[in-house]
Coordinates of C-alpha atoms in Angstrom, one line a residue:
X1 CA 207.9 98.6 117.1
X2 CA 211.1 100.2 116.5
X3 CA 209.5 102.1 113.1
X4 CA 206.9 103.2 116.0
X5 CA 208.7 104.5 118.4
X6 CA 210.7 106.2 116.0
X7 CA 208.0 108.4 114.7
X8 CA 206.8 108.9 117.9
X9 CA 210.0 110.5 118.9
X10 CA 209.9 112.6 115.5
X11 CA 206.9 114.1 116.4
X12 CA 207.5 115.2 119.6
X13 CA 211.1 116.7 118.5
X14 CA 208.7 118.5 116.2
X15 CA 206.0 119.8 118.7
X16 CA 209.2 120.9 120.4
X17 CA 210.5 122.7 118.0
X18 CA 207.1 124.1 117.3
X19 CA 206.4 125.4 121.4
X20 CA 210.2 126.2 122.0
X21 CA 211.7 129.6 123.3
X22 CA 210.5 132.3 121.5
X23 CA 207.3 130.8 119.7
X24 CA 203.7 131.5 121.0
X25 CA 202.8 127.8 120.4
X26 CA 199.6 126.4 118.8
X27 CA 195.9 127.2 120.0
X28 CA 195.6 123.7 121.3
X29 CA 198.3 124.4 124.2
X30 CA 196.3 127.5 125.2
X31 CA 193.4 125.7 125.6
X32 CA 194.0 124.6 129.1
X33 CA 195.3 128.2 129.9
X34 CA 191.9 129.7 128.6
X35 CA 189.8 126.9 130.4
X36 CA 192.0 128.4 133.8
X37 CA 191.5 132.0 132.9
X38 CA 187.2 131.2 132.3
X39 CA 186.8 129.2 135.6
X40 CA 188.7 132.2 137.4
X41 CA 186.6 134.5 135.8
X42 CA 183.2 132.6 136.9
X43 CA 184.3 132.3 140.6
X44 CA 184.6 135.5 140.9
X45 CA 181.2 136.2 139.5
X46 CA 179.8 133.4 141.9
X47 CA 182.0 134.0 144.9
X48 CA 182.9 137.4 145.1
X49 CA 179.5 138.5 143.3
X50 CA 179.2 141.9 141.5
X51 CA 176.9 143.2 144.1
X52 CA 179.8 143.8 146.6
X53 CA 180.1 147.4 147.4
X54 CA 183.0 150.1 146.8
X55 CA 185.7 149.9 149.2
X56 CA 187.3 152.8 150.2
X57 CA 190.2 152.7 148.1
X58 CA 188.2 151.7 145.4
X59 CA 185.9 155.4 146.0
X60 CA 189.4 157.1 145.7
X61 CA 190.3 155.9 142.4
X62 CA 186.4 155.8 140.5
X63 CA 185.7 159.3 142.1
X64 CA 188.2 160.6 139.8
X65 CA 186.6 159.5 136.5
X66 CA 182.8 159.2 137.4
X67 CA 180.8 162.6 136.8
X68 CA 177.8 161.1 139.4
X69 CA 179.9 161.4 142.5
X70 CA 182.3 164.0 143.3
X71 CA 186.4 163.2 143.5
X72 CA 187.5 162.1 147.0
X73 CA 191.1 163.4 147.9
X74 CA 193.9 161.8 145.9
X75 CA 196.8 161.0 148.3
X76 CA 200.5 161.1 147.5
X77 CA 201.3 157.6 147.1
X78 CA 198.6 156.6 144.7
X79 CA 198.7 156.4 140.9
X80 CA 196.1 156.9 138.3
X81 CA 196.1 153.4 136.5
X82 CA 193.4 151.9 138.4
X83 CA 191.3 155.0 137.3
X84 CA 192.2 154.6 134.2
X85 CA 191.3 151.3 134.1
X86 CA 187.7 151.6 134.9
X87 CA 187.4 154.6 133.1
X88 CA 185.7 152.6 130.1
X89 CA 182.7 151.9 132.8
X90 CA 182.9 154.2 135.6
X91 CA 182.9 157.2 133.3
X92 CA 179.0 157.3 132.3
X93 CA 177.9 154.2 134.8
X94 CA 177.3 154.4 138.0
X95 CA 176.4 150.7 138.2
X96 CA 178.4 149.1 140.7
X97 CA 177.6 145.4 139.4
X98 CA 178.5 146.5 135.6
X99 CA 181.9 147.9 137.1
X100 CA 182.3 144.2 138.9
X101 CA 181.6 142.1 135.5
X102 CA 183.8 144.1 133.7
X103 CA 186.4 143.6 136.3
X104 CA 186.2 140.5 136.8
X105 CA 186.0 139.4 132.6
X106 CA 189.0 141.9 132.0
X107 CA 191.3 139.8 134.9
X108 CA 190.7 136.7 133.1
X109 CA 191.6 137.7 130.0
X110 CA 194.7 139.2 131.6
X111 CA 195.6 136.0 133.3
X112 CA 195.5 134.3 130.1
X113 CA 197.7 136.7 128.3
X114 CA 199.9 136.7 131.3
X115 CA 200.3 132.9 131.2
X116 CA 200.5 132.7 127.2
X117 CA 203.7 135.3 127.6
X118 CA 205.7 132.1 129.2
X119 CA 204.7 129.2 126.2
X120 CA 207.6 128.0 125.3
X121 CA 209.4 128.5 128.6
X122 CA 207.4 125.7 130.4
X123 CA 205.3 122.7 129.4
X124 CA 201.7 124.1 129.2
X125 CA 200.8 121.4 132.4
X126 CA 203.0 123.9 134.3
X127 CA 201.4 127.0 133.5
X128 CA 198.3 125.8 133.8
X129 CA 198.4 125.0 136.9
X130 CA 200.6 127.8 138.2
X131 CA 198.0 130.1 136.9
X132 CA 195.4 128.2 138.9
X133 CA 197.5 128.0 142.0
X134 CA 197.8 132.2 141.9
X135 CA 194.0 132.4 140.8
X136 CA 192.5 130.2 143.3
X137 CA 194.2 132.4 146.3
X138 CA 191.3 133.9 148.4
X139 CA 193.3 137.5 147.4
X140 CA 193.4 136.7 144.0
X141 CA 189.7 136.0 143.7
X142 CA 188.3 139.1 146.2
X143 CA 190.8 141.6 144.2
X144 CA 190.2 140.6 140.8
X145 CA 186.9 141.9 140.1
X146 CA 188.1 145.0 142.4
X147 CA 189.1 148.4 141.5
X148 CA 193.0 148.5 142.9
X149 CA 196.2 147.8 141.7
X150 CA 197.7 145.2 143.2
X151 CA 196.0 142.2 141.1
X152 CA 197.0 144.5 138.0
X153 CA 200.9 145.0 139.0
X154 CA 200.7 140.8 139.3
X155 CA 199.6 140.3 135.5
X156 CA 202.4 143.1 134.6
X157 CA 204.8 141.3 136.5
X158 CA 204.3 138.0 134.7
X159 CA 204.0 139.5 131.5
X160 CA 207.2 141.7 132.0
X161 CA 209.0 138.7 133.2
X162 CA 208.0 136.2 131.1
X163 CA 208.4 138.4 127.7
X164 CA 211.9 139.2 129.4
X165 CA 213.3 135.4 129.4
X166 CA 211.6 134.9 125.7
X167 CA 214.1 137.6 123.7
X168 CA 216.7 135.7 122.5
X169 CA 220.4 137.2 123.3
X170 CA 221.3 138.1 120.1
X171 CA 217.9 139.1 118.2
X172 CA 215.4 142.2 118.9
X173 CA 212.5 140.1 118.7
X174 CA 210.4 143.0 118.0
X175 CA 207.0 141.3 119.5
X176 CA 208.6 140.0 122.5
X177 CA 210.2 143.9 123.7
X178 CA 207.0 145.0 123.3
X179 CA 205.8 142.9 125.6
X180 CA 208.1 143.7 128.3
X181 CA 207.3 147.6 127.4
X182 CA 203.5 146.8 128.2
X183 CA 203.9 144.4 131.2
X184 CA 206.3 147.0 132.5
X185 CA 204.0 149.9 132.1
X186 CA 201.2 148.4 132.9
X187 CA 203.1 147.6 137.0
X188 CA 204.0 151.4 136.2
X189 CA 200.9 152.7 135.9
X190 CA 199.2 151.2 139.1
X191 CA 202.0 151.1 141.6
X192 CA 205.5 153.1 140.5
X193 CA 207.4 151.6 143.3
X194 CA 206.1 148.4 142.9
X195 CA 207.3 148.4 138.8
X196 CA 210.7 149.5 140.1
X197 CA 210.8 147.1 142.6
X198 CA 209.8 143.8 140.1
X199 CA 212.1 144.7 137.9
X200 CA 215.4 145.7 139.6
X201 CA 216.8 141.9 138.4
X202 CA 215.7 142.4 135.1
X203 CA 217.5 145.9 134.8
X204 CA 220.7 144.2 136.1
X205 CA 220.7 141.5 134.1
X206 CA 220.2 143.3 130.8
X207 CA 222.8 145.7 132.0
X208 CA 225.1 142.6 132.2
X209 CA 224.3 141.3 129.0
X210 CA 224.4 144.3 127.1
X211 CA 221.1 144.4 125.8
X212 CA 220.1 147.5 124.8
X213 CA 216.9 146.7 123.4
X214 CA 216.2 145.0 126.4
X215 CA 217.0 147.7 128.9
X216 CA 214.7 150.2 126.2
X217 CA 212.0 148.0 126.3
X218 CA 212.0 148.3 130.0
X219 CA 212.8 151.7 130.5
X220 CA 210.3 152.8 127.9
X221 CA 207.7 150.5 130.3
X222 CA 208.7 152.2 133.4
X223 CA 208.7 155.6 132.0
X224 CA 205.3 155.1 130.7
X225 CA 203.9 155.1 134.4
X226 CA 206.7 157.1 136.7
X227 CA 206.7 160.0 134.4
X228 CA 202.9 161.3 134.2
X229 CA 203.2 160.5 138.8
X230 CA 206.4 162.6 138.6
X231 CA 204.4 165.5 136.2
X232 CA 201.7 165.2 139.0
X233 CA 203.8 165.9 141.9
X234 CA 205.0 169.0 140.5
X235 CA 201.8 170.1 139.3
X236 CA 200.0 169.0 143.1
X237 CA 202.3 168.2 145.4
X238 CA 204.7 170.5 145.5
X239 CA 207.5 168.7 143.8
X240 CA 208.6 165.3 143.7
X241 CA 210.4 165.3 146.8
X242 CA 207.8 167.0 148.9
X243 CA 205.5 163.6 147.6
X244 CA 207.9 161.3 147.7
X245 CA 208.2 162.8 151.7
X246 CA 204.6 163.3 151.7
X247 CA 204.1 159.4 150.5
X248 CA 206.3 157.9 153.3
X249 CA 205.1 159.8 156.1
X250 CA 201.3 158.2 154.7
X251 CA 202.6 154.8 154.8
X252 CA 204.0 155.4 158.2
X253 CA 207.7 156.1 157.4
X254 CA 209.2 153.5 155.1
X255 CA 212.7 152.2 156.5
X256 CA 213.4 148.8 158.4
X257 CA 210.3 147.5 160.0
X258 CA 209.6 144.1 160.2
X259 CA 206.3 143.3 158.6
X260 CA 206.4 139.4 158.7
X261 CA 204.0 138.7 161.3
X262 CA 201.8 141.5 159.9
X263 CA 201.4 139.4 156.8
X264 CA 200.7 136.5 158.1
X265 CA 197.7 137.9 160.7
X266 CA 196.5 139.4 157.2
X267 CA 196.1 136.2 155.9
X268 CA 193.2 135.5 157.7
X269 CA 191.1 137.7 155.5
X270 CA 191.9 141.1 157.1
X271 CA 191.8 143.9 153.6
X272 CA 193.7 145.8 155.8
X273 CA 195.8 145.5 159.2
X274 CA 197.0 148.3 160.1
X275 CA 197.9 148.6 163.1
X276 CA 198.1 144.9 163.1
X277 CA 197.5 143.4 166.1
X278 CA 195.2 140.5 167.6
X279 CA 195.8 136.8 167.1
X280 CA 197.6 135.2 164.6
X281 CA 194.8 132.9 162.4
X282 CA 194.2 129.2 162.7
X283 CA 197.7 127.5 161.7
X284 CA 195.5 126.0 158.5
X285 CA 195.3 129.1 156.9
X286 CA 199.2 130.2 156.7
X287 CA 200.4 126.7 156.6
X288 CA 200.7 127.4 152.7
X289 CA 202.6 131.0 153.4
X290 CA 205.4 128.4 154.5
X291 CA 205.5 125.8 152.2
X292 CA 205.1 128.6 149.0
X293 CA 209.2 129.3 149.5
X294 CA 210.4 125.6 149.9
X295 CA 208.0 124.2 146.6
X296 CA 209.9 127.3 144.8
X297 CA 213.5 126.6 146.3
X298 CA 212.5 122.6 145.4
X299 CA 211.6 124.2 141.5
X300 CA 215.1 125.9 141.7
X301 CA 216.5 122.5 141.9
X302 CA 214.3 120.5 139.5
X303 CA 215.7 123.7 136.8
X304 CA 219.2 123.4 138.0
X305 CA 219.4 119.9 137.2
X306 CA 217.7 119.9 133.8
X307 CA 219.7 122.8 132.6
X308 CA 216.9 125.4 131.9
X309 CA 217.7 127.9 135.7
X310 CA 217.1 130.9 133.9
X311 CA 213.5 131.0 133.4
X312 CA 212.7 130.1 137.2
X313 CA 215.4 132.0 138.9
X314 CA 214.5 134.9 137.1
X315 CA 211.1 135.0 138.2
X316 CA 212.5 134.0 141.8
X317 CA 214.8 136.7 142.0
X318 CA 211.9 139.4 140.7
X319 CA 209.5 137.6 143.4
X320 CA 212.5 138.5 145.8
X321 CA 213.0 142.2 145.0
X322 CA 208.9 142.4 145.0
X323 CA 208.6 140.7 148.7
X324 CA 211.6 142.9 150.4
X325 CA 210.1 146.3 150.8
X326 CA 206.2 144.9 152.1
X327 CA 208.1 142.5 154.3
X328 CA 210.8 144.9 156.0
X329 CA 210.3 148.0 154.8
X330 CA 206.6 148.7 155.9
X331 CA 205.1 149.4 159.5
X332 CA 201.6 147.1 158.5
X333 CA 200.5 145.0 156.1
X334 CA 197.4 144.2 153.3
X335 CA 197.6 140.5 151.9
X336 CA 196.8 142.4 148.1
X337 CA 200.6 143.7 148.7
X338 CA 202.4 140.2 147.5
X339 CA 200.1 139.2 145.2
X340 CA 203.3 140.3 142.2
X341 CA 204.8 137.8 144.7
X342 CA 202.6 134.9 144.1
X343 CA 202.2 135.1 141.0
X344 CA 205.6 134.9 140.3
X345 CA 206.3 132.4 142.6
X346 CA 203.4 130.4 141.2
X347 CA 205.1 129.0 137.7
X348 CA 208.3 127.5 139.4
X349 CA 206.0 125.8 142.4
X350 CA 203.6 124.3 139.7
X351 CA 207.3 122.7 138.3
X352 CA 208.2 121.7 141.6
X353 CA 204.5 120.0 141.7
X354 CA 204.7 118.3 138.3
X355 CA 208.3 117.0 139.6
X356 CA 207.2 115.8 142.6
X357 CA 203.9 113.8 140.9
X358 CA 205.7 112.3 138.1
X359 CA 209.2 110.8 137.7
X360 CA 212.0 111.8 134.8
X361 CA 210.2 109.2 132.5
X362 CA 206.8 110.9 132.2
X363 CA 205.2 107.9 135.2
X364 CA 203.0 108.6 137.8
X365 CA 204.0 108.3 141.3
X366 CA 200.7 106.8 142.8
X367 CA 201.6 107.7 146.3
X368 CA 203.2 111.4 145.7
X369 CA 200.4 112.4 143.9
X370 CA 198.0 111.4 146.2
X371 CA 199.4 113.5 148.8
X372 CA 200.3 116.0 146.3
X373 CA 195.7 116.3 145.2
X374 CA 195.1 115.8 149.0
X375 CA 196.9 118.7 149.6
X376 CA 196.0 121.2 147.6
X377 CA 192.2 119.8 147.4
X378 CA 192.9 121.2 151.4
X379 CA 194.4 124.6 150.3
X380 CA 191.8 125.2 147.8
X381 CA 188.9 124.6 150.8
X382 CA 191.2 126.5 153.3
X383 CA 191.2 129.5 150.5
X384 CA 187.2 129.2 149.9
X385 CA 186.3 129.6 153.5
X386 CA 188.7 132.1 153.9
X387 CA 187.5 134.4 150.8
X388 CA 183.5 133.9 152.0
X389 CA 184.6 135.3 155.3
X390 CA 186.1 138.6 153.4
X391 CA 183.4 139.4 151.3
X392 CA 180.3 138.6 154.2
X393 CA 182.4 141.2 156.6
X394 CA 183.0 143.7 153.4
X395 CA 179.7 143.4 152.1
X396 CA 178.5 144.1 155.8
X397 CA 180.6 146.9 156.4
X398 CA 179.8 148.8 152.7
X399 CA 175.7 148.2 153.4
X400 CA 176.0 150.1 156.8
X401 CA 178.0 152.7 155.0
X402 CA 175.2 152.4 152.0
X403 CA 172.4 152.5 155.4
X404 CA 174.1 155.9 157.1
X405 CA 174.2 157.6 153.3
X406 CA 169.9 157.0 153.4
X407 CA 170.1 157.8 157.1
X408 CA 172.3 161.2 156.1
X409 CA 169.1 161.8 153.1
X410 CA 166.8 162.0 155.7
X411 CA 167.9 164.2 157.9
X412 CA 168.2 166.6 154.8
X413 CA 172.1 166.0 154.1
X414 CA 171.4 165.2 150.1
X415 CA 174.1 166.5 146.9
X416 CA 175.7 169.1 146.9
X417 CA 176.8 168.7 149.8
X418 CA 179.8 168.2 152.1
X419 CA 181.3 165.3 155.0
X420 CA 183.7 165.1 157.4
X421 CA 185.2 163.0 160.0
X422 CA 185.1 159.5 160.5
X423 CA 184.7 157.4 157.4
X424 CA 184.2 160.5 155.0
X425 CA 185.3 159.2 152.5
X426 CA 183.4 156.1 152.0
X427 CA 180.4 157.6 153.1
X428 CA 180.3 160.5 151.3
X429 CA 180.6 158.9 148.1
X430 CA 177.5 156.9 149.4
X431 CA 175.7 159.8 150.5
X432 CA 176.8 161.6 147.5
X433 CA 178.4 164.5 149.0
X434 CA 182.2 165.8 149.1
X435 CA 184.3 164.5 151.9
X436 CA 186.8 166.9 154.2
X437 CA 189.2 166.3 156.6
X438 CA 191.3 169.1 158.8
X439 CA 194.2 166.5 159.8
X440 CA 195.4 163.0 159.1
X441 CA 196.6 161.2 155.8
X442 CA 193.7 162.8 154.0
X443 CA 193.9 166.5 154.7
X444 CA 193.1 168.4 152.2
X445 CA 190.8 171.3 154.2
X446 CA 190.4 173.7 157.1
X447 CA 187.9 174.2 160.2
X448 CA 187.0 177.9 158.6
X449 CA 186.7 176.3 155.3
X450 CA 183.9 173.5 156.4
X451 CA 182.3 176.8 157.8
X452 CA 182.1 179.1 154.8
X453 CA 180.4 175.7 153.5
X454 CA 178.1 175.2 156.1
X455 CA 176.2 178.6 154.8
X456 CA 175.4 177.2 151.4
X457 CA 175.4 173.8 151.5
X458 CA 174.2 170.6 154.4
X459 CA 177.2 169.9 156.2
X460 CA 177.7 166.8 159.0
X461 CA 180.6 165.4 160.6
X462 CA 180.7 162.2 161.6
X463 CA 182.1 160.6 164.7
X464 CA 182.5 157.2 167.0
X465 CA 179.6 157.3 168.7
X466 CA 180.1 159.3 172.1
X467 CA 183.4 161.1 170.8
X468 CA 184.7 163.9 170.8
X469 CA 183.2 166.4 168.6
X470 CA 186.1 168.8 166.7
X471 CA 185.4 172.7 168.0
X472 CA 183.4 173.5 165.0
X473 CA 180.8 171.3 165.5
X474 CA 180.0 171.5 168.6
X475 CA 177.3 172.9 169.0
X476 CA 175.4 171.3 166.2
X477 CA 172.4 169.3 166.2
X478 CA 173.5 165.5 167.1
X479 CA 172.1 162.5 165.7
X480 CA 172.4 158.8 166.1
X481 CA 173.3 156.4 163.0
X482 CA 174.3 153.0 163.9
X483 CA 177.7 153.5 165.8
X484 CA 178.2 157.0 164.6
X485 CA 177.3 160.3 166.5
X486 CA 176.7 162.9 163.1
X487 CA 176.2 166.3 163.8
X488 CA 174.5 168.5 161.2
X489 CA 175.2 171.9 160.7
X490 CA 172.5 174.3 161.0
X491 CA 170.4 174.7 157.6
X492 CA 171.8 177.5 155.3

């Protein structure tokens, strides 16, 4: 028995060894990280299903590489990864259903290379079931086969982060930068802000150590993305400061706002709440919003005492600097705006978990984990119910828009052709047609302008229904879609 047990220990010195900081690890201990990355993939084929519409900020970003509809205005604040990303598709399809599957097979894959960054750092138990706790998030799952950036600056953030605590302090580790350079850029390339934001402990930390390649590696990352946004401000907006101005006055002037209760009424499925007001939703459905910060504080603990803090209070501390600025910084609130949050949070509460179900030796505790399955078997339904709620009101709201485009078609308002008003922008990429606005966050014409166009191409604004008209189109020919009042401007 002794013999036994001595081999037994061998061996697992040596799978140690083999999986330790630093080292990718077998292809055995990324099975159960690939088996999370498929199962997230499939639910959001079966649960978000490719047949959803384009969202509005998704016709922003694939109106800039699709030839079949034309560009809608491009606002200060955004960035031209998500375009980019769909570029591959959206550049000679118009299929709406291929652009879902290809979204929704390239976020797998990411998760699993997000995950596999952090072997070594964790037991592969504990990644696995941090990456199902972030993927099983209603958010996660209705953004992931979406084109935005918010799920994107999430897998940047855990690859960034957990290439970051795999260099070793006195070694290059060639591989590893480069995976910091790409997880950084890739946060760069979909939200600036939100790269610098991720990464501010990182920066300070490598400053503190001394770590040049480190702080390369990471300014290389962030370069990749901040410098082609600062090139386009000068060459669009004026200069960097007139978008950087230009950007906070859009968001609603950035500076101390408190934003907490905004997230939470978000949580109840709202894309968007802004302004934020109504009820907060059933206590069932933030009950987890709560619990998220103590299961992390409770991981923080479980490190401290075995001696490895670094590789959860990093990821803490980034998850910190992410949360400030949507949390008190911001006058509204969109759940996809922490999802960097969750999924950084998400490794060190899957730790906390694992603690909580099993004692020091590697045992069971019967009764903990009972509680521990019965709880999140309730988060996961909570999370379900929540997510089919989203996409039935989204996939209402983008087949009206998709009903007023064949409305618009018969009344003779067909390509070339140009929109204005209310929902322009989602509806003229439905209809086909150019959208215009004279005021607002999306200005990017004049009253005279939408006239000169009026005498050579269809022309219809669109308003509430029983609004008030702007002065140019007044006197034109009224009509009745759904909720809308559109007036067409006399044929050319």
């Amino acid at each position: 028995m002794a013999d036994g047990a001595n081999v037994i220990l061998v061996r697992r010195r040596r799978r140690e060894q083999v999986t330790g900081p630093g080292v990718m690890g077998g292809h055995r201990g990324d099975r159960p990280l690939a088996a999370v990355a498929a199962v997230f993939t499939l639910a959001q084929l079966v649960l978000v299903r490719p047949v959803l519409g384009l969202g509005w900020d998704e016709i922003v970003y694939v109106s800039q590489v699709t030839s079949h509809h034309p560009a809608a205005f491009f606002s200060a604040p955004r960035s031209r990864g998500v375009s980019l990303l769909v570029a591959p598709v959206a550049s000679w399809s118009s299929s709406v259903p291929l652009l879902r599957v290809y979204l929704a097979l390239l976020s797998g894959l990411a998760l699993y290379l997000a995950l596999r960054a952090w072997r070594g750092l964790f037991p592969t138990r504990v990644l696995a079931v941090g990456g199902a706790l972030f993927a099983s998030l209603w958010v996660t799952l209705f953004y992931g086969p979406q084109a935005m950036p918010n799920y994107w600056v999430a897998v940047g953030a855990l690859i960034s982060v957990g290439c970051f605590l795999r260099v070793p302090a006195k070694r290059s580790a060639g591989r590893v930068l480069w995976g910091v350079a790409a997880g950084t850029a890739l946060m760069a390339w979909m939200r600036p802000t939100d790269a610098v934001h991720v990464t501010v402990p990182l920066l300070v930390l490598a400053l503190v150590r001394r770590h040049r390649h480190l702080l390369l590696a990471l300014a290389v990352g962030l370069a990749a993305g901040i410098v082609p946004w600062v090139v386009e401000a000068y060459a669009g907006y004026g200069g960097l400061g007139q978008r950087l101005s230009e950007a906070s006055r859009i968001q609603g002037g950035l500076g101390w706002q408190i934003a907490v209760d905004d997230q939470l009424r978000s949580l109840g499925g709202r894309a968007l709440c802004r302004p934020c007001t109504g009820s907060m939703p059933n206590p069932l459905v933030m009950i987890w919003w709560f619990v998220l910060p103590v299961l992390a504080g409770l991981g923080l603990v479980v490190a401290a005492r075995a001696r490895r803090l670094g590789p959860t209070l990093i990821p803490l501390a980034c998850a910190t600097t992410a949360a400030l600025p949507y949390l008190f910084m911001i006058g509204y609130a969109a759940p996809r705006f922490l999802q960097p949050v969750y999924a950084l949070l998400a490794i060190p509460v899957a730790d906390a978990l694992w603690h909580l179900v099993r004692n020091p030796g590697g045992k069971w505790r019967p009764v903990a984990a009972s509680l521990v399955a019965l709880g999140l078997a309730g988060h996961l339904a909570v999370q379900i119910a929540v997510l089919e709620g989203a996409v039935s009101r989204n996939t209402d709201n983008r087949r009206d828009w998709d009903r007023t485009a064949d409305a618009l078609h018969r009344l003779g308002v067909r390509p070339p052709c140009l929109l204005t008003g209310h929902l322009a922008i989602p509806i003229g990429y439905y209809t086909g047609c150019t959208s215009g606005a004279t005021s607002g966050n999306n200005e990017n014409t004049t009253p005279a302008e939408i006239l000169r166009t009026a005498d050579r191409l269809p022309v219809a604004h669109l308003a509430p229904a029983g609004g008030t008209p702007p002065g140019y189109a007044r006197t034109w020919h009224v009509h009745r879609i759904s909720d809308l009042d559109v007036r067409v401007a006399p044929s050319p």
